[in-house]
PDB file of C-alpha atoms in Angstrom:
ATOM      1  CA  MET R   1      99.149 116.602 149.063  1.00 77.00           C
ATOM      2  CA  LYS R   2      96.798 119.624 148.968  1.00 78.00           C
ATOM      3  CA  TRP R   3      99.319 121.790 147.138  1.00 78.00           C
ATOM      4  CA  LEU R   4     100.206 119.009 144.599  1.00 76.00           C
ATOM      5  CA  GLU R   5      96.556 118.419 143.760  1.00 80.00           C
ATOM      6  CA  GLU R   6      95.964 122.419 143.515  1.00 81.00           C
ATOM      7  CA  LEU R   7      98.968 123.153 141.496  1.00 81.00           C
ATOM      8  CA  GLU R   8      99.168 121.155 138.445  1.00 81.00           C
ATOM      9  CA  TRP R   9     102.742 122.092 137.648  1.00 84.00           C
ATOM     10  CA  LEU R  10     104.222 121.146 141.347  1.00 82.00           C
ATOM     11  CA  ALA R  11     105.909 117.813 141.852  1.00 84.00           C
ATOM     12  CA  TYR R  12     107.703 116.387 144.830  1.00 84.00           C
ATOM     13  CA  SER R  13     110.955 114.569 144.679  1.00 82.00           C
ATOM     14  CA  GLU R  14     111.560 112.116 147.486  1.00 84.00           C
ATOM     15  CA  GLU R  15     115.229 111.848 146.549  1.00 85.00           C
ATOM     16  CA  LYS R  16     115.823 115.584 146.710  1.00 83.00           C
ATOM     17  CA  SER R  17     113.369 116.080 149.660  1.00 84.00           C
ATOM     18  CA  GLY R  18     111.671 119.022 147.942  1.00 85.00           C
ATOM     19  CA  SER R  19     109.496 120.431 145.413  1.00 86.00           C
ATOM     20  CA  PHE R  20     110.006 121.126 141.617  1.00 85.00           C
ATOM     21  CA  CYS R  21     108.101 122.805 138.813  1.00 84.00           C
ATOM     22  CA  LYS R  22     107.999 119.789 136.601  1.00 85.00           C
ATOM     23  CA  TYR R  23     107.257 122.069 133.511  1.00 86.00           C
ATOM     24  CA  CYS R  24     110.316 124.337 134.193  1.00 85.00           C
ATOM     25  CA  VAL R  25     112.731 121.582 134.936  1.00 82.00           C
ATOM     26  CA  ILE R  26     111.886 119.997 131.470  1.00 82.00           C
ATOM     27  CA  PHE R  27     111.537 123.147 129.305  1.00 81.00           C
ATOM     28  CA  SER R  28     113.472 125.780 130.830  1.00 76.00           C
ATOM     29  CA  HIS R  29     116.751 125.481 128.734  1.00 67.00           C
ATOM     30  CA  SER R  30     119.325 127.386 130.759  1.00 60.00           C
ATOM     31  CA  LYS R  31     120.127 128.416 134.297  1.00 59.00           C
ATOM     32  CA  ASN R  32     119.742 132.110 133.261  1.00 51.00           C
ATOM     33  CA  VAL R  33     116.296 133.098 131.944  1.00 59.00           C
ATOM     34  CA  GLY R  34     114.119 136.085 131.519  1.00 57.00           C
ATOM     35  CA  LYS R  35     114.364 139.178 129.380  1.00 56.00           C
ATOM     36  CA  GLY R  36     118.157 139.476 128.650  1.00 52.00           C
ATOM     37  CA  ALA R  37     118.696 136.104 130.601  1.00 53.00           C
ATOM     38  CA  HIS R  38     119.167 138.186 133.960  1.00 58.00           C
ATOM     39  CA  GLN R  39     117.270 135.865 136.204  1.00 63.00           C
ATOM     40  CA  ILE R  40     118.918 133.015 137.674  1.00 64.00           C
ATOM     41  CA  THR R  41     116.745 129.765 138.111  1.00 67.00           C
ATOM     42  CA  GLY R  42     117.024 128.246 141.597  1.00 70.00           C
ATOM     43  CA  ALA R  43     114.418 126.909 143.866  1.00 76.00           C
ATOM     44  CA  LEU R  44     111.771 124.758 141.936  1.00 77.00           C
ATOM     45  CA  VAL R  45     113.763 124.560 138.740  1.00 79.00           C
ATOM     46  CA  THR R  46     117.502 123.480 139.482  1.00 79.00           C
ATOM     47  CA  GLN R  47     117.160 123.303 143.213  1.00 80.00           C
ATOM     48  CA  ALA R  48     114.503 121.485 145.386  1.00 80.00           C
ATOM     49  CA  PHE R  49     112.320 123.828 147.296  1.00 80.00           C
ATOM     50  CA  SER R  50     111.653 122.682 150.937  1.00 80.00           C
ATOM     51  CA  ASN R  51     110.913 125.751 153.045  1.00 79.00           C
ATOM     52  CA  LEU R  52     107.301 125.197 153.857  1.00 80.00           C
ATOM     53  CA  LYS R  53     106.805 128.354 155.790  1.00 83.00           C
ATOM     54  CA  LYS R  54     107.335 130.398 152.538  1.00 81.00           C
ATOM     55  CA  ALA R  55     106.027 127.585 150.212  1.00 82.00           C
ATOM     56  CA  LYS R  56     102.536 129.516 149.234  1.00 82.00           C
ATOM     57  CA  GLU R  57     104.518 132.923 148.680  1.00 84.00           C
ATOM     58  CA  MET R  58     107.050 130.977 146.562  1.00 84.00           C
ATOM     59  CA  PHE R  59     104.532 129.131 144.467  1.00 83.00           C
ATOM     60  CA  ARG R  60     102.481 132.215 143.564  1.00 85.00           C
ATOM     61  CA  LYS R  61     105.819 134.137 142.713  1.00 86.00           C
ATOM     62  CA  HIS R  62     106.943 131.414 140.654  1.00 82.00           C
ATOM     63  CA  GLU R  63     103.593 131.005 138.598  1.00 83.00           C
ATOM     64  CA  ASN R  64     103.965 134.925 137.469  1.00 83.00           C
ATOM     65  CA  PHE R  65     107.767 134.553 136.171  1.00 83.00           C
ATOM     66  CA  THR R  66     107.744 134.643 132.362  1.00 81.00           C
ATOM     67  CA  TYR R  67     110.004 131.448 131.978  1.00 83.00           C
ATOM     68  CA  HIS R  68     107.288 129.378 133.820  1.00 84.00           C
ATOM     69  CA  LYS R  69     104.447 130.945 131.536  1.00 86.00           C
ATOM     70  CA  LYS R  70     106.611 129.793 128.429  1.00 86.00           C
ATOM     71  CA  SER R  71     107.449 126.327 129.997  1.00 86.00           C
ATOM     72  CA  VAL R  72     103.859 125.585 130.714  1.00 87.00           C
ATOM     73  CA  LEU R  73     102.857 126.777 127.094  1.00 88.00           C
ATOM     74  CA  ASN R  74     105.409 124.517 125.729  1.00 87.00           C
ATOM     75  CA  ALA R  75     104.349 121.609 127.728  1.00 88.00           C
ATOM     76  CA  GLU R  76     100.592 122.159 126.608  1.00 87.00           C
ATOM     77  CA  ASN R  77     101.726 122.204 122.896  1.00 84.00           C
ATOM     78  CA  THR R  78     104.002 118.980 123.388  1.00 84.00           C
ATOM     79  CA  LYS R  79     101.121 117.165 125.064  1.00 85.00           C
ATOM     80  CA  SER R  80      98.710 118.253 122.289  1.00 83.00           C
ATOM     81  CA  ILE R  81     100.942 117.121 119.637  1.00 78.00           C
ATOM     82  CA  PHE R  82     101.913 113.839 121.352  1.00 81.00           C
ATOM     83  CA  THR R  83      98.215 113.190 121.934  1.00 83.00           C
ATOM     84  CA  LYS R  84      97.532 114.028 118.034  1.00 74.00           C
ATOM     85  CA  LYS R  85      95.088 116.910 119.081  1.00 76.00           C
ATOM     86  CA  THR R  86      97.323 119.273 116.729  1.00 74.00           C
ATOM     87  CA  GLU R  87     100.017 118.575 114.200  1.00 72.00           C
ATOM     88  CA  SER R  88     103.381 119.205 114.494  1.00 70.00           C
ATOM     89  CA  VAL R  89     104.510 122.680 113.544  1.00 71.00           C
ATOM     90  CA  ILE R  90     106.157 121.603 110.355  1.00 72.00           C
ATOM     91  CA  ASN R  91     103.044 119.836 109.199  1.00 72.00           C
ATOM     92  CA  GLN R  92     100.925 122.873 109.951  1.00 73.00           C
ATOM     93  CA  VAL R  93     103.212 125.195 108.013  1.00 76.00           C
ATOM     94  CA  ASN R  94     103.572 122.933 105.077  1.00 80.00           C
ATOM     95  CA  ALA R  95     100.245 121.564 103.908  1.00 77.00           C
ATOM     96  CA  GLN R  96     101.687 120.276 100.710  1.00 80.00           C
ATOM     97  CA  ARG R  97     104.261 118.202 102.585  1.00 80.00           C
ATOM     98  CA  ARG R  98     101.254 116.670 104.394  1.00 80.00           C
ATOM     99  CA  LEU R  99      99.636 115.841 101.018  1.00 86.00           C
ATOM    100  CA  ASP R 100     102.632 114.355  99.566  1.00 88.00           C
ATOM    101  CA  ILE R 101     102.988 112.124 102.506  1.00 89.00           C
ATOM    102  CA  GLU R 102      99.381 110.757 102.130  1.00 90.00           C
ATOM    103  CA  LYS R 103      99.841 110.337  98.513  1.00 93.00           C
ATOM    104  CA  ASN R 104     103.117 108.455  98.762  1.00 94.00           C
ATOM    105  CA  ARG R 105     101.602 106.120 101.469  1.00 93.00           C
ATOM    106  CA  LYS R 106      98.642 105.315  99.231  1.00 94.00           C
ATOM    107  CA  ARG R 107     101.341 104.501  96.401  1.00 91.00           C
ATOM    108  CA  LEU R 108     103.414 102.265  98.738  1.00 93.00           C
ATOM    109  CA  THR R 109     100.383 100.112  99.854  1.00 92.00           C
ATOM    110  CA  PRO R 110      99.995  98.138  96.492  1.00 90.00           C
ATOM    111  CA  ILE R 111     103.891  97.657  96.221  1.00 90.00           C
ATOM    112  CA  ILE R 112     103.981  96.182  99.862  1.00 92.00           C
ATOM    113  CA  GLN R 113     101.025  94.037  99.130  1.00 92.00           C
ATOM    114  CA  THR R 114     102.630  92.844  95.760  1.00 91.00           C
ATOM    115  CA  ILE R 115     105.994  91.725  97.530  1.00 91.00           C
ATOM    116  CA  ARG R 116     103.855  90.164 100.310  1.00 93.00           C
ATOM    117  CA  PHE R 117     101.887  88.039  97.743  1.00 92.00           C
ATOM    118  CA  CYS R 118     104.980  87.096  95.828  1.00 90.00           C
ATOM    119  CA  GLY R 119     106.701  86.109  98.953  1.00 91.00           C
ATOM    120  CA  ARG R 120     103.520  83.869 100.240  1.00 92.00           C
ATOM    121  CA  GLN R 121     103.282  82.129  96.736  1.00 91.00           C
ATOM    122  CA  GLN R 122     106.904  81.719  96.478  1.00 90.00           C
ATOM    123  CA  ILE R 123     106.922  83.577  93.152  1.00 87.00           C
ATOM    124  CA  ALA R 124     110.159  85.087  91.846  1.00 85.00           C
ATOM    125  CA  VAL R 125     110.073  88.940  91.994  1.00 80.00           C
ATOM    126  CA  ARG R 126     112.659  89.633  89.422  1.00 77.00           C
ATOM    127  CA  GLY R 127     112.017  89.166  85.641  1.00 69.00           C
ATOM    128  CA  HIS R 128     114.061  90.028  82.450  1.00 66.00           C
ATOM    129  CA  ARG R 129     113.439  93.650  82.396  1.00 63.00           C
ATOM    130  CA  GLU R 130     113.054  95.828  85.529  1.00 63.00           C
ATOM    131  CA  SER R 131     113.225  99.139  84.202  1.00 65.00           C
ATOM    132  CA  GLY R 132     110.981 101.783  82.604  1.00 62.00           C
ATOM    133  CA  ARG R 133     107.437 102.805  83.343  1.00 64.00           C
ATOM    134  CA  ILE R 134     104.664 100.356  84.645  1.00 64.00           C
ATOM    135  CA  PHE R 135     101.829 100.499  82.388  1.00 59.00           C
ATOM    136  CA  GLY R 136      98.230  99.980  83.490  1.00 55.00           C
ATOM    137  CA  LEU R 137      96.070  97.224  81.598  1.00 51.00           C
ATOM    138  CA  GLU R 138      98.202  97.592  78.182  1.00 59.00           C
ATOM    139  CA  GLU R 139      99.995  94.692  77.024  1.00 59.00           C
ATOM    140  CA  SER R 140     103.722  95.292  77.404  1.00 55.00           C
ATOM    141  CA  GLU R 141     105.988  94.351  74.354  1.00 60.00           C
ATOM    142  CA  LYS R 142     108.585  93.343  76.716  1.00 62.00           C
ATOM    143  CA  SER R 143     108.783  90.564  79.228  1.00 64.00           C
ATOM    144  CA  ASP R 144     108.372  92.447  82.447  1.00 69.00           C
ATOM    145  CA  GLY R 145     108.939  90.503  85.595  1.00 76.00           C
ATOM    146  CA  ASN R 146     106.260  89.014  88.014  1.00 80.00           C
ATOM    147  CA  PHE R 147     106.437  91.914  90.194  1.00 81.00           C
ATOM    148  CA  ARG R 148     106.137  94.738  87.527  1.00 79.00           C
ATOM    149  CA  SER R 149     103.265  92.492  86.012  1.00 80.00           C
ATOM    150  CA  LEU R 150     101.404  92.212  89.307  1.00 83.00           C
ATOM    151  CA  LEU R 151     101.868  95.859  89.833  1.00 81.00           C
ATOM    152  CA  GLY R 152     100.451  96.787  86.544  1.00 77.00           C
ATOM    153  CA  TYR R 153      97.493  94.453  87.087  1.00 76.00           C
TER     154      TYR R 153
END
């Protein structure tokens, strides 16, 4: 229990009767890792580690592996995105996309409210002409439908 409290990345599996590195199990993508894919993952990643005599030595050795450090970094990034502390990479790179998303959400709000209003009041949504641009406070020459007239309003 002391090791599990001391090492955040360590997890114990009762089913496999051994320890695993929870970050490497999830974020290490292949059996061969390291520069040039020359290291083979084994204990703590693909196989349970259960040799208690060599545990401390193995844990320290595992912490220094490059693939472990990358897995921990990937886990921290995933946590921060999931908890909304940082935005996803695509939104960080593309600020214009984020602005477009916000603008489109603001445009959807009155449309959804109008549809809900028509439904609640049992007002037909469709009218005679349902094409063209919706104008603001100007009177339309054509007979727009209830939906288009409400949106214009």
